[in-house]
Tab-separated table of C-alpha atoms in Angstrom:
chain	number	residue	atom	x	y	z
A	23	TRP	CA	-107.330	74.889	69.163
A	24	TYR	CA	-104.725	75.769	71.732
A	25	PHE	CA	-102.021	73.228	72.677
A	26	HIS	CA	-99.856	74.186	75.428
A	27	LYS	CA	-96.242	73.608	74.965
A	28	SER	CA	-95.435	70.438	77.095
A	29	LYS	CA	-98.772	68.799	75.586
A	30	THR	CA	-97.290	69.455	72.190
A	31	THR	CA	-93.786	68.331	72.923
A	32	TYR	CA	-95.273	65.149	74.413
A	33	TYR	CA	-97.570	64.360	71.515
A	34	LEU	CA	-94.535	64.780	69.024
A	35	GLN	CA	-92.153	62.770	70.951
A	36	LEU	CA	-95.102	59.820	71.397
A	37	ILE	CA	-95.291	60.070	67.457
A	38	LYS	CA	-91.522	59.632	67.023
A	39	ASN	CA	-91.392	56.876	69.420
A	40	MET	CA	-94.069	55.078	67.348
A	41	TRP	CA	-92.069	55.425	64.121
A	42	GLY	CA	-89.335	54.024	65.838
A	43	GLU	CA	-91.296	50.902	66.779
A	44	ALA	CA	-92.993	50.645	63.690
A	45	SER	CA	-89.642	50.682	61.919
A	46	GLY	CA	-87.952	48.041	63.975
A	47	LEU	CA	-90.975	45.969	63.561
A	48	ASN	CA	-90.816	46.446	59.871
A	49	SER	CA	-87.068	45.164	59.820
A	50	ALA	CA	-87.934	42.312	61.909
A	51	VAL	CA	-90.704	41.051	59.934
A	52	ARG	CA	-88.556	41.562	56.587
A	53	GLN	CA	-85.753	39.462	58.096
A	54	LEU	CA	-87.949	36.841	59.193
A	55	GLY	CA	-89.578	36.635	55.904
A	56	SER	CA	-86.015	36.411	54.135
A	57	ALA	CA	-84.827	33.655	56.361
A	58	LEU	CA	-87.990	31.631	56.045
A	59	GLY	CA	-88.132	32.184	52.379
A	60	THR	CA	-84.448	30.880	52.099
A	61	THR	CA	-85.322	27.872	54.215
A	62	ILE	CA	-88.517	26.610	52.384
A	63	LEU	CA	-86.970	27.285	48.951
A	64	GLY	CA	-84.001	25.035	50.258
A	65	THR	CA	-86.226	22.322	51.513
A	66	VAL	CA	-88.270	22.238	48.365
A	67	PHE	CA	-85.219	22.127	46.258
A	68	LEU	CA	-83.218	19.366	48.106
A	69	SER	CA	-86.374	17.398	48.239
A	70	ILE	CA	-87.075	17.770	44.407
A	71	VAL	CA	-83.198	16.614	43.862
A	72	THR	CA	-83.484	13.976	46.355
A	73	SER	CA	-86.640	12.431	44.936
A	74	THR	CA	-85.251	12.769	41.045
A	75	MET	CA	-82.120	11.139	42.023
A	76	THR	CA	-83.777	8.297	43.789
A	77	THR	CA	-86.074	7.781	40.907
A	78	ASN	CA	-83.198	8.190	38.194
A	79	ILE	CA	-81.262	5.447	40.256
A	80	ASN	CA	-84.051	3.141	40.352
A	81	GLU	CA	-84.888	3.124	36.607
A	82	SER	CA	-81.325	2.577	35.638
A	83	ASP	CA	-80.512	-0.441	33.427
A	84	ILE	CA	-76.888	-0.229	33.850
A	85	LEU	CA	-76.454	-0.328	37.826
A	86	SER	CA	-76.745	-3.566	39.504
A	87	ASN	CA	-79.110	-3.978	42.532
A	88	ASP	CA	-76.391	-3.720	45.240
A	89	ILE	CA	-74.968	-0.509	43.692
A	90	LYS	CA	-78.686	0.994	43.497
A	91	THR	CA	-79.641	0.184	47.083
A	92	GLU	CA	-75.997	1.748	48.212
A	93	LEU	CA	-76.484	4.841	46.006
A	94	ILE	CA	-80.068	5.753	47.273
A	95	GLN	CA	-79.092	5.172	50.528
A	96	SER	CA	-76.251	7.356	50.443
A	97	VAL	CA	-78.519	9.802	48.186
A	98	GLN	CA	-81.193	9.823	51.121
A	99	ALA	CA	-78.592	10.019	54.035
A	100	SER	CA	-76.855	13.054	52.754
A	101	SER	CA	-80.230	14.731	52.228
A	102	GLY	CA	-81.338	14.436	55.754
A	103	PHE	CA	-84.710	13.503	55.029
A	104	TRP	CA	-84.821	9.929	55.575
């Protein structure tokens, strides 16, 4: 096959542009995945900690009901879920 030099140059430039776009897309997807992964793991961790602390406070035999209520409200308010 015979390609005119300008066509060959055009196709090579087109391929280089596509590589740049693919690289940019790959970087964007990786950054989005990192951000979402961190957010999801943090949310799950905070939810588990809040739930466990609330359960343990409720099951405590040492604390009075007034203190239990105050502690639970404090834990839930600080977690941002309630």
